[in-house]
XYZ file of C-alpha atoms in Angstrom:
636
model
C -33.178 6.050 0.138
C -33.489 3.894 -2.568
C -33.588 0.341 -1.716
C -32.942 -2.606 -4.499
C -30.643 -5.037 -5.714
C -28.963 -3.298 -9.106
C -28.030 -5.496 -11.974
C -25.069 -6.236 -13.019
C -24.117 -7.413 -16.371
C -20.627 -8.453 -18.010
C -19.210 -5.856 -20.092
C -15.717 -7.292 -20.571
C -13.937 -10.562 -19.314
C -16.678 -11.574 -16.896
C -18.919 -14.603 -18.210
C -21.772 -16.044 -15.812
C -21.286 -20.237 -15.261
C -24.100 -21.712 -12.756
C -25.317 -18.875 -11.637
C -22.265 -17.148 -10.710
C -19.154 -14.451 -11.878
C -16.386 -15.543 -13.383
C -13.326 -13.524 -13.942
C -11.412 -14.462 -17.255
C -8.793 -11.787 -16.289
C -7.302 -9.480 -13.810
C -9.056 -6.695 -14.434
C -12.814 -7.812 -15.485
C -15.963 -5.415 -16.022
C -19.565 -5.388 -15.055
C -22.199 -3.039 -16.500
C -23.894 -1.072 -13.736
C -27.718 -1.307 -15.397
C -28.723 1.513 -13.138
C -29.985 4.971 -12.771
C -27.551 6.821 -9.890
C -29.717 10.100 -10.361
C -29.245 13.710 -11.109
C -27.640 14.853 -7.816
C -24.010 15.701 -7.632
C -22.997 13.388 -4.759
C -23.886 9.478 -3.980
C -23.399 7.081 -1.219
C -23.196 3.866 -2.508
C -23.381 0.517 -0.108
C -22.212 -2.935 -2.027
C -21.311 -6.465 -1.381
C -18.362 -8.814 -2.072
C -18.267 -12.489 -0.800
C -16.355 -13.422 1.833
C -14.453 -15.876 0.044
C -12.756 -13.223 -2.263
C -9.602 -10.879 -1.460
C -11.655 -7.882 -0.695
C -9.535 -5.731 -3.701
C -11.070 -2.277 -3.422
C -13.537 -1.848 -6.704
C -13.015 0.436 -9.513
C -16.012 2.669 -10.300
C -15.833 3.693 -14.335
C -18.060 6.372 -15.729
C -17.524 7.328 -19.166
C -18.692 10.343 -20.349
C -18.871 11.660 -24.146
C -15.178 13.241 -23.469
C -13.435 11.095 -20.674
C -13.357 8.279 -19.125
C -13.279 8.886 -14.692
C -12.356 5.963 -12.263
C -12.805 6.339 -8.904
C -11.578 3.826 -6.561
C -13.848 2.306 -3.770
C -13.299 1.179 -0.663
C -12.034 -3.120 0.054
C -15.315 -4.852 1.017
C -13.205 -6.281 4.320
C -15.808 -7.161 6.558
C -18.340 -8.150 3.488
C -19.564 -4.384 2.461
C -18.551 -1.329 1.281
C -19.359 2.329 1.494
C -18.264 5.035 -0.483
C -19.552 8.617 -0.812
C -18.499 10.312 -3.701
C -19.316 12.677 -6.867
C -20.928 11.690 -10.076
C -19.346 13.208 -13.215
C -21.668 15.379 -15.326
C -22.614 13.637 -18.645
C -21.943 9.723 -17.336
C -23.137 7.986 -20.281
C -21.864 4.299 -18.987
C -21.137 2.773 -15.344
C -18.894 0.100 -15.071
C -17.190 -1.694 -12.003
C -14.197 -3.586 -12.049
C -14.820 -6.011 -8.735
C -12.115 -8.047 -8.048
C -8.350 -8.310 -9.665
C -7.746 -12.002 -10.138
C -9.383 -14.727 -12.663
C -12.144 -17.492 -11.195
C -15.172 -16.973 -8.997
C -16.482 -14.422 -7.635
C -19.315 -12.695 -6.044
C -20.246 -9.186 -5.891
C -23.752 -6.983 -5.410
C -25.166 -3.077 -5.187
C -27.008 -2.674 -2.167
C -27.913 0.817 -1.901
C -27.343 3.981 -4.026
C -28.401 7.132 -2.195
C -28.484 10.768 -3.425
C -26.316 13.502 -1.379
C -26.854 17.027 -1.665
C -24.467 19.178 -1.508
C -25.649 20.588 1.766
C -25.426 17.390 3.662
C -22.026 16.933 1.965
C -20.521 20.372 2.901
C -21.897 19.863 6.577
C -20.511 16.486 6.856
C -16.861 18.165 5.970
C -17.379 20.980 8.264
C -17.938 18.515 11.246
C -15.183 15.884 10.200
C -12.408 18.564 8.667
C -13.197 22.056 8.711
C -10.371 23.305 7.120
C -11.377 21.165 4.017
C -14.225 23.688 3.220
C -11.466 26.237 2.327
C -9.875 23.420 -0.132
C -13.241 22.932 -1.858
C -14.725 26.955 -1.979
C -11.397 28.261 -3.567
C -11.081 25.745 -6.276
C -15.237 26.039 -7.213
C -15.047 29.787 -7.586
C -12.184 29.393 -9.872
C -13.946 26.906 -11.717
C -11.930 24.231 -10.817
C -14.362 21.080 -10.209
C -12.021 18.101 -10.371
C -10.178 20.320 -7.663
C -12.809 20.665 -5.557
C -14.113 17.480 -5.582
C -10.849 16.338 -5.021
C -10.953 18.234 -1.954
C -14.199 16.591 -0.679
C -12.849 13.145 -1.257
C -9.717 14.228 1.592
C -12.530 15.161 3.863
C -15.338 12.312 3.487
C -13.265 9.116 2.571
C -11.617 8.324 5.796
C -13.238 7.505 9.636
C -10.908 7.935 12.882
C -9.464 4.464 14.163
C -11.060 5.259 17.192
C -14.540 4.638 15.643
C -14.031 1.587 14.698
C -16.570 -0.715 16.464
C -19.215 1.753 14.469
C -17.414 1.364 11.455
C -17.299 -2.174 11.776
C -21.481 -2.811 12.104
C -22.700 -0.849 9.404
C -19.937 -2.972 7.034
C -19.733 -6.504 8.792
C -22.442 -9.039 7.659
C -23.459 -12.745 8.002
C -21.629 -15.288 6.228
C -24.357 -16.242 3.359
C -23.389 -20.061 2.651
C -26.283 -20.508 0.323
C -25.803 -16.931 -1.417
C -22.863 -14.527 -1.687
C -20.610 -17.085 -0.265
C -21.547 -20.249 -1.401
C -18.522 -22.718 -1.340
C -16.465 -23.070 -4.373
C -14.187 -25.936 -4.007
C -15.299 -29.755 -4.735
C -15.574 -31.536 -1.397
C -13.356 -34.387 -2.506
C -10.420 -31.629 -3.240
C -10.852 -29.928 0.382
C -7.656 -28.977 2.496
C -7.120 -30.775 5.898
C -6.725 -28.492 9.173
C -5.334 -28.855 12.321
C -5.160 -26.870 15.052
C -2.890 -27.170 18.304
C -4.973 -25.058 20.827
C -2.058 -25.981 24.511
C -1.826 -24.170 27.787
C -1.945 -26.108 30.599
C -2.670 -22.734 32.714
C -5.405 -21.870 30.869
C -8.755 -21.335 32.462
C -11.315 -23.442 31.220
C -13.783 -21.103 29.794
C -10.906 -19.667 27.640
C -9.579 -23.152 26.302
C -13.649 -23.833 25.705
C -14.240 -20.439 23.631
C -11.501 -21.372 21.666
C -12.563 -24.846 21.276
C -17.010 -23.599 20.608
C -15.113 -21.457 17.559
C -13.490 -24.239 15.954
C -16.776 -26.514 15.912
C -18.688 -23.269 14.179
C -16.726 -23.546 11.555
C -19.046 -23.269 8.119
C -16.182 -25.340 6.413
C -17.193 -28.607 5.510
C -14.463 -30.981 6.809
C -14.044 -30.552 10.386
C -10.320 -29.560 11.983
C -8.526 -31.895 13.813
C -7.928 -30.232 17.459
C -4.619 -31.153 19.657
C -3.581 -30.247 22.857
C -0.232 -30.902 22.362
C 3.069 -31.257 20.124
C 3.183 -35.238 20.797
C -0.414 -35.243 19.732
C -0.171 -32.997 16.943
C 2.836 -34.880 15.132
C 0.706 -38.208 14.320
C -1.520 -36.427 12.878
C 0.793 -34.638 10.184
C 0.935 -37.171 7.918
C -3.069 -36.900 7.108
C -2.871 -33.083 7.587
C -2.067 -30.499 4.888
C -2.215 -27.339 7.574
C -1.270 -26.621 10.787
C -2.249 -23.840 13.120
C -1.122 -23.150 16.681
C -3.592 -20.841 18.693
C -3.698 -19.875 22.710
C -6.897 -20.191 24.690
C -9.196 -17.542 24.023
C -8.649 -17.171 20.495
C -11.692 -17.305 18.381
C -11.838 -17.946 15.062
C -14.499 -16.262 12.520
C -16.896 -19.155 11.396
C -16.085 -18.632 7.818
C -11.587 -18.656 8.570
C -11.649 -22.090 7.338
C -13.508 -21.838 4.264
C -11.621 -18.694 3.354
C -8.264 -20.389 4.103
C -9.529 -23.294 1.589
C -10.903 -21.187 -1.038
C -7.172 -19.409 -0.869
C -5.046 -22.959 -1.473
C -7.634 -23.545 -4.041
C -6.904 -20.556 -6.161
C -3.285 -20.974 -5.045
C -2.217 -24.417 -4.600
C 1.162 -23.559 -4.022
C 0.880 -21.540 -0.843
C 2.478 -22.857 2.415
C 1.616 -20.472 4.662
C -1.854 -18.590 5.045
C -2.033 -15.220 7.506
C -5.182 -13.147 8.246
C -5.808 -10.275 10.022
C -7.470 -9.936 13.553
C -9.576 -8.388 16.294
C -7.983 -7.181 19.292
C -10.025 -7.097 22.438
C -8.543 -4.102 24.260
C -9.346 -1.915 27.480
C -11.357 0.390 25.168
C -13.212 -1.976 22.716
C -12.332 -4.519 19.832
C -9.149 -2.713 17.481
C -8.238 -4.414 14.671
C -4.829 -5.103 13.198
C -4.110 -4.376 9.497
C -1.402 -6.628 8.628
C 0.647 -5.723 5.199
C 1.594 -8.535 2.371
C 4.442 -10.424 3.305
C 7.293 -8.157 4.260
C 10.393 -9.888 5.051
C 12.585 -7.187 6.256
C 9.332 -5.640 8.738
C 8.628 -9.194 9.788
C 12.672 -9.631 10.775
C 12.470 -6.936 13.349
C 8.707 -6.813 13.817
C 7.100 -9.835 13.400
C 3.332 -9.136 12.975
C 2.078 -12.674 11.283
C 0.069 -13.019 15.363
C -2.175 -16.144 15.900
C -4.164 -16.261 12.373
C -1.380 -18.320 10.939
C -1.450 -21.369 9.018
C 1.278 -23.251 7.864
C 1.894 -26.135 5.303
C 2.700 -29.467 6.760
C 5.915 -29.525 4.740
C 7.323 -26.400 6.798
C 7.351 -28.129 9.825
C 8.574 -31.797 9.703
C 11.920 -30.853 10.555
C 12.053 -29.268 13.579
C 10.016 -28.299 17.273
C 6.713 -26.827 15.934
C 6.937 -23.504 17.536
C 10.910 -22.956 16.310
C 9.510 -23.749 12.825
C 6.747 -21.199 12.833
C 8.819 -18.607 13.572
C 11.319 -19.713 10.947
C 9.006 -20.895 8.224
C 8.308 -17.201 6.282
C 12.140 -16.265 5.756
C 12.389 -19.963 3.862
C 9.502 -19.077 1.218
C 9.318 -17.699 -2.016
C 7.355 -14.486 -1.664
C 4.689 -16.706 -4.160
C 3.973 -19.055 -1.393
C 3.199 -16.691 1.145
C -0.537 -15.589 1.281
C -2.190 -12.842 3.322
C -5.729 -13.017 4.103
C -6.914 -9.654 4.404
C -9.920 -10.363 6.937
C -10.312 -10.500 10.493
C -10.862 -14.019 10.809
C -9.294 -14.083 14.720
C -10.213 -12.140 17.796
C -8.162 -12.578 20.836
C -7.007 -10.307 23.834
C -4.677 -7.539 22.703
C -1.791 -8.499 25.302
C -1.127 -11.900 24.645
C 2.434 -12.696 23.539
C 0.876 -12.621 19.939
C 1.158 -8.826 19.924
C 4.011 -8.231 17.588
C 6.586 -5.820 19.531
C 9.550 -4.114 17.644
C 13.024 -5.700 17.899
C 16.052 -3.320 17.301
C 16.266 -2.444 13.865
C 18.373 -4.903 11.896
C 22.258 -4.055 10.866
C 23.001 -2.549 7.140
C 24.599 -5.302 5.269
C 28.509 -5.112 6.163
C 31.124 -5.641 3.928
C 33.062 -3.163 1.415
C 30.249 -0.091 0.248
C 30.150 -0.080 -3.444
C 30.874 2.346 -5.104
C 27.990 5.515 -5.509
C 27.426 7.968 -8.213
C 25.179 10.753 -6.867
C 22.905 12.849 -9.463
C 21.726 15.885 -8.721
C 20.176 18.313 -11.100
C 19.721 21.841 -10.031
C 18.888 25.578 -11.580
C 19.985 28.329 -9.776
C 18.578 28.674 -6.127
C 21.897 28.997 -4.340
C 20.587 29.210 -1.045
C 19.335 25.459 -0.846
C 21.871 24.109 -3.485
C 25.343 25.382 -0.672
C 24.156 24.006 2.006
C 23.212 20.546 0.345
C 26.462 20.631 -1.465
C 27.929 21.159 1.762
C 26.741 18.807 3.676
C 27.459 15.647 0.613
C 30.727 17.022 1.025
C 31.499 17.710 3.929
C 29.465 14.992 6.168
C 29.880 11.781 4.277
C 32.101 8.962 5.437
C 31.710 6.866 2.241
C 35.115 6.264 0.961
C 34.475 5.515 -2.871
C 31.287 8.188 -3.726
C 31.324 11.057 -6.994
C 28.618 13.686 -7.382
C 27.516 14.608 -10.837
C 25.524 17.896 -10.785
C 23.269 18.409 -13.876
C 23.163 22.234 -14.443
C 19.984 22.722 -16.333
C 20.122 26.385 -17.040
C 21.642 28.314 -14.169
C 22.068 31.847 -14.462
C 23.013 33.572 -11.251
C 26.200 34.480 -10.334
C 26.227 32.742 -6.608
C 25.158 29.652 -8.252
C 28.219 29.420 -10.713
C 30.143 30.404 -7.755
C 28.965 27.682 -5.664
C 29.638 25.232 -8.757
C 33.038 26.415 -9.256
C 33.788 26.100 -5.546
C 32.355 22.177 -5.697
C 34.368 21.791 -8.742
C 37.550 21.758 -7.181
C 36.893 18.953 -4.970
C 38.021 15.699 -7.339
C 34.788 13.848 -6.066
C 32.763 16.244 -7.865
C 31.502 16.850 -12.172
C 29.055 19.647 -13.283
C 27.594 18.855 -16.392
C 25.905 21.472 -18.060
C 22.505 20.643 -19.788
C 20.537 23.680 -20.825
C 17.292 22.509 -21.626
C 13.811 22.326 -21.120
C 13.090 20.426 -17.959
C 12.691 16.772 -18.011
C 13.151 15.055 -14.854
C 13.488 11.806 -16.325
C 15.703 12.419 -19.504
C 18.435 14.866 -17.168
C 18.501 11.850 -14.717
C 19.135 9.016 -17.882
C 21.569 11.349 -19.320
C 23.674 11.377 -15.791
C 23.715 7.699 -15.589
C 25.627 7.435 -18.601
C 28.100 9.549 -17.838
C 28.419 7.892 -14.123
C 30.490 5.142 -13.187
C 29.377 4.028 -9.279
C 27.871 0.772 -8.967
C 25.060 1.950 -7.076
C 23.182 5.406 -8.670
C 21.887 7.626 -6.120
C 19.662 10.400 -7.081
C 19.316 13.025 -4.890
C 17.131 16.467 -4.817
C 19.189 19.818 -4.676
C 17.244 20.717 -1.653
C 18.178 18.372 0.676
C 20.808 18.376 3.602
C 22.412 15.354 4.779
C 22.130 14.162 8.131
C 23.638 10.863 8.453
C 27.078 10.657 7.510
C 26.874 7.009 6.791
C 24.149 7.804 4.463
C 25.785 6.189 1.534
C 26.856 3.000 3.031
C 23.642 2.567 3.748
C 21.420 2.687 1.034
C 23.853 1.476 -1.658
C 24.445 -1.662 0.913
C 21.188 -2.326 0.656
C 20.425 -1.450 -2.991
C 23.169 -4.176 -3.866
C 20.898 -6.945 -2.259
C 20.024 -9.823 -5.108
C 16.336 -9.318 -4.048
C 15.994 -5.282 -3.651
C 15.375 -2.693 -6.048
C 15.392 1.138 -5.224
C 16.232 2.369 -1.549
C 14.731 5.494 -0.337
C 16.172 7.244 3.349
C 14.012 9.268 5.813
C 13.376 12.384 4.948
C 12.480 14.902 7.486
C 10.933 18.646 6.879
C 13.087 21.396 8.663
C 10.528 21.359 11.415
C 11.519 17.665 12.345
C 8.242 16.082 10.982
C 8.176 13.061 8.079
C 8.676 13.983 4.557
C 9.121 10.349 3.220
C 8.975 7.559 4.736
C 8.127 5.509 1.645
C 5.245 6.415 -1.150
C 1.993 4.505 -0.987
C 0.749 3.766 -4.520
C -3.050 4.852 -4.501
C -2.837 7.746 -2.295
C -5.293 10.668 -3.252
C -5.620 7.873 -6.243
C -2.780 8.215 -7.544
C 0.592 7.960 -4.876
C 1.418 9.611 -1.926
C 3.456 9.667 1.283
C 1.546 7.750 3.866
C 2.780 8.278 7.380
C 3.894 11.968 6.559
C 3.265 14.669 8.554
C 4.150 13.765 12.041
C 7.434 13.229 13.807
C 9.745 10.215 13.933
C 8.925 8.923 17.021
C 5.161 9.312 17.074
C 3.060 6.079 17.105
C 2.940 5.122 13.197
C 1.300 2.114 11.757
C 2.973 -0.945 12.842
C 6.247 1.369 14.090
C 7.086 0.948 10.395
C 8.570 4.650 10.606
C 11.695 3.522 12.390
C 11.934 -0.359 10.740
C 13.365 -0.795 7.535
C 10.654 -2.665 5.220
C 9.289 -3.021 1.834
C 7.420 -0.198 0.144
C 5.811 0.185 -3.424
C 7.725 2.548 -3.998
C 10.517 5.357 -2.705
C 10.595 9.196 -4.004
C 13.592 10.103 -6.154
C 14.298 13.152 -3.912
C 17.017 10.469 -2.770
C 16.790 6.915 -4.155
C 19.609 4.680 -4.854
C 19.519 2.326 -7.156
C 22.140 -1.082 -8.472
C 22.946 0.547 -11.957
C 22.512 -3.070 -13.584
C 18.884 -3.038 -12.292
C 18.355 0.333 -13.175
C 19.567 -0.145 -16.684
C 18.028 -3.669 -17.097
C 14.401 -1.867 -16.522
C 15.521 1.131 -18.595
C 16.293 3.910 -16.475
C 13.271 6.576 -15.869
C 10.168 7.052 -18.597
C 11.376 10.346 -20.142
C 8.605 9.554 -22.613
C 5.322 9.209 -20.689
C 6.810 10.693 -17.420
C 8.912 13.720 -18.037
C 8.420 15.642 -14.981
C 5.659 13.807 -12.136
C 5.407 10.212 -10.968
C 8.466 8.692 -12.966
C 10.275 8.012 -9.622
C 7.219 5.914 -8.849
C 6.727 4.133 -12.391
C 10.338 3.114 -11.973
C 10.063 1.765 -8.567
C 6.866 -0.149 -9.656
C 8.944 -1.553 -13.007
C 11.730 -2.555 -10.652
C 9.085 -4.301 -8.421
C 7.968 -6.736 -12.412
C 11.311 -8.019 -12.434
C 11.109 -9.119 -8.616
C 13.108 -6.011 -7.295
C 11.453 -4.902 -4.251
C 11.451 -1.078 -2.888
C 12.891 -0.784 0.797
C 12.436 2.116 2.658
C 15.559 2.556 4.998
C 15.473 5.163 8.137
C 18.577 4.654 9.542
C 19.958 7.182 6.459
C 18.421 10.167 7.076
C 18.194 13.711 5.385
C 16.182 17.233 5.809
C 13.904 18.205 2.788
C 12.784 21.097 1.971
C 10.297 19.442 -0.817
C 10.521 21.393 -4.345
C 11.874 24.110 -3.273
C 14.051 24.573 -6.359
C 10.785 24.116 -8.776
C 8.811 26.685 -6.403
C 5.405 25.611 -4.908
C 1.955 26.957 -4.974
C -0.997 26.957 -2.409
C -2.682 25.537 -5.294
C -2.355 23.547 -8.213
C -4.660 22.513 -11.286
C -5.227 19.134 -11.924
C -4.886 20.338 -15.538
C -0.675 20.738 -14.819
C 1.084 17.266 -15.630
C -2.638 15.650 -16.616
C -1.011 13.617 -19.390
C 1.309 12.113 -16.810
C -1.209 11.074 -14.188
C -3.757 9.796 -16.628
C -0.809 7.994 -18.377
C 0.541 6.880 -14.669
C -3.602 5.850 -13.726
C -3.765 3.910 -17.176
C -0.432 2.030 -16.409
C -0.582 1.270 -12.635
C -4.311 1.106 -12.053
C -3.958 -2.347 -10.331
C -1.389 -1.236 -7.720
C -3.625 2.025 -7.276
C -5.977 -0.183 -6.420
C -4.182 -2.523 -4.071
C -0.448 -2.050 -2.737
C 0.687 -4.867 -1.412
C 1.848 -2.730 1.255
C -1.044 -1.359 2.701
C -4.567 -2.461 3.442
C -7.666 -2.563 1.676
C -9.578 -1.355 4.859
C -7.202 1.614 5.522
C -8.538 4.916 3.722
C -6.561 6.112 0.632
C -7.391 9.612 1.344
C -5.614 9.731 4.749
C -1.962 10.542 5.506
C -2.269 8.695 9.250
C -3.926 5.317 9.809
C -7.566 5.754 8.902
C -10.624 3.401 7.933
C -12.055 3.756 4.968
């Protein structure tokens, strides 16, 4: 193994001040001035500081003909380690390390070669079936496919394995290295911490109390054991925790809560994520950015909270905690995504679900479903059926784009639909573009809300409608997506994770409804990146004021997700809502292969990589620590 500390060099919007990084943008570049070798596959270890969001890296090799990223793992406990391929004819290596302007650290630890034999063997022990995925594709001559297939297999580790996991990545805090403070001493944040229970045994209250006096931060917190003690205090206090004995802080939670306020001076309330010590070993939590609609029926902000002063003058400190987060701006909320807390998994901090919250009551607006089809009568009766047949929504028309129909049945089944008043075909014979059909309905729609739906779904709700345009009228959402459910009863949708496979995907697919899924988010209405178009609804002033889907760049793949994301710039958030529900029977009207080149739609992921690379890289709605190659909870 080779064993040495590579250089890195600014290529673009880095500069080096005292000895350090610094970012000029979001999106700066080192030059990797290093040798990775001549075999196919590497396992590369690296190094972030503490004190920065651990943003998973972006790994650039240009070649004489293309330029490849490949997105690496988030640092979260300090390193990183990714195993991937090398692309033949890498010219340049670059590394994009972090996503925000000001300091920041960042080292190579480790490359090491990886034959293809020890690559193949690890995927025959971890997923078996992924050998199939990779020796199809290579005899074809399909590399990218292959490789692709490889990166499904090696780039995820089994919850289950986490203490493991968690050695070979955490490491020291380095106070006179990597994580050397940042902030001037004179400009540091004040902390205090109410630790009460006047149950607790006394080697609890003094763990809690040995982690707070570790602390590597330089101004010590002020500790309380009460509310009447704390509230004197507040006046020469900027934050305020509240833990329970046994808690432990990290010894570097401090300084990483100050060197957050200091890059953002306007946040009032500071979360990280944390150990859990449970029957089986330490688990860890992975906490999402702040999702108010989650949080309202599952709150999951636990003990690693810190909260501004001014959030809690008015009222009893713990009544204030819990109503603090619904009173901010989404810009003064900031998750910390490290586990700078462990405590014991069944305290009362252990977030449990609450019934789902109601759909916005009040008059439904008014919906204009689109649905383009082509033939395929069997799946486009029954989902006719059903829209007509099933939903309750009193104020609803369905425009169906005919894009070039030619059986018989289908006309049939469009002349049958025609006859019910709620219902316009519009014929459009021409080449398929997903985008441009879907514009071209808009205009000729009138419903307040725009709902566009895929001809091979069936609905199962019958208050479907009232309840994603409900929700798609809120001042502060953007595109709704419902539950969608294969024949078989397993998850279809249940919101689209931007990075997935590195590009987007549906995390949490695959398994039933009621299985365990990551935070229960399966059944809880909550903010997503994005929704998939195979039934979205959409306010048609939002929709418009974005304009509509990219029938330019994005004729056929990833426009639903493009428009979700350009929603998401104006401040329009994507909710994913399970209490409207529908079977899917996933492309069935476009057909689907066991396998599919790379090559097809290439212009539109490149384009869709080019224009979203910082959400691939970090959705607010995931984790940096969870793997983007894994359809279940996985570390990465």
């Amino acid at each position: 193994m080779t064993r040495q500390t590579y250089a890195l060099t600014p290529e673009k919007d880095v500069v080096v001040r005292d000895g350090r990084f610094f970012s000029l943008s979001n999106e700066p570049w080192l030059r990797v001035e290093a040798d990775f070798g001549a075999s196919r596959f590497v396992e590369i270890v690296f190094r972030a500081s503490l004190l920065d969001d651990p943003v998973r890296p972006i790994l650039r090799f240009v070649t004489p003909t293309q330029v490849i990223d490949r997105i690496l793992p988030g640092p979260v406990a300090g390193a990183g380690v990714w195993i991937g391929a090398l692309p033949r004819g890498a010219c340049e290596i670059l590394l994009s390390p972090t996503d925000r302007p000001g300091p920041f650290g960042f080292a190579i630890e480790s490359v090491r070669p990886v034959g293809l034999v020890e690559t193949l063997a690890r995927v025959r022990r971890r997923k078996p079936g992924k050998l199939w995925s990779f020796f199809v594709p290579t005899l074809f001559g399909f590399r990218a496919e292959a490789e692709n297939a490889l990166d499904w297999a090696n780039n995820s580790e089994p919850l289950e394995d986490f203490e493991r996991w968690f050695a070979r990545r955490k490491r020291p805090f380095e106070r006179d290295g990597l994580d050397a403070p940042r902030s001037e001493i004179g400009r540091l944040p004040r902390f205090a911490i109410l630790v009460s229970d006047s149950e607790a045994a006394p080697d609890r209250l003094a763990r809690t109390l040995a982690s707070i006096e570790r602390q590597s931060f330089a101004r010590p917190a002020s500790v309380t054991r009460s509310e009447a003690e704390l509230r004197p205090l507040l006046a020469e206090t900027d934050f305020v925790a509240r833990l329970r004995p046994g808690d432990e802080l990290a010894d570097h939670a401090l300084a990483c809560l100050a060197e957050t306020i200091a890059r953002a001076p306007q946040t009032k309330l500071i979360y990280a994520d944390e150990l859990l010590r449970a029957a089986h070993g330490i688990r860890p939590t992975f906490k999402p950015d702040w999702s108010p609609s989650l949080a309202a029926t599952r709150p999951y902000l636990g003990h690693c909270a810190f909260y501004a002063v001014s959030t809690l003058a008015s009222a009893e400190i713990d009544e204030a905690m819990r109503s603090a987060p619904f009173t901010l701006e989404r810009s003064e909320i900031a998750h910390l995504r490290r586990w700078l807390l462990t405590r014991d998994e069944d305290e009362d901090g252990e977030a449990r679900a609450a019934p789902p919250s109601p759909t916005p009551m009040g008059p439904a607006p008014s919906v204009s479903i689109i649905l383009l089809t082509r033939d395929r009568p069997d799946i486009l009766g029954p989902c006719l059926e059903s829209i007509l047949r099933l939903s309750t929504h009193p104020s609803f028309e369905l425009l169906i784009v005919d894009n070039g129909s030619r059986k018989a049945e289908t006309f049939a089944i469009l002349e049958k639909a025609k006859t019910d008043p709620r219902v316009r075909v519009l014929a459009r014979p021409e080449p398929f573009n997903f985008a441009r059909l879907n514009n071209d309905a808009v205009r000729a729609s009138t419903g307040e809300v725009v709902l566009f739906l895929n001809n091979d779904t069936v609905v199962v709700s019958p208050d479907w409608l009232e309840t994603l345009s409900r929700r798609a009228m809120a001042p502060q959402t953007g595109a709704v997506g419902a539950l969608l459910l294969f024949p078989d009863g397993r998850i279809q949708h249940a919101g689209v994770t931007v990075g997935l496979g590195q590009d987007a995907g549906h995390f949490g697919a695959l398994v039933t409804p009621e299985a365990p899924s990551w935070l229960g988010r399966a059944g809880l209405a909550h903010e997503t990146s994005a929704v998939t178009a195979a039934c979205m609804a959409v306010e048609r002033r939002k929709f418009d004021s974005v304009g509509g889907f990219d029938e330019i760049n994005l004729p056929i793949e990833f426009n639903d997700t493009d428009l979700c994301l350009r929603l998401a710039e104006r401040g329009w958030a994507s909710l994913y809502v399970p209490q409207a529900r529908l079977l899917h029977y996933e492309s069935a009207s476009r057909g689907s292969a066991m396998f599919r080149p790379m090559s097809v739609y290439a212009k539109e992921r490149d384009y869709f990589r080019d224009r979203w690379r910082g959400v691939i890289r970090d959705d607010p709605y995931y984790h940096p620590a969870l793997s983007l190659y894994a359809r279940q909870p996985a570390l990465w």
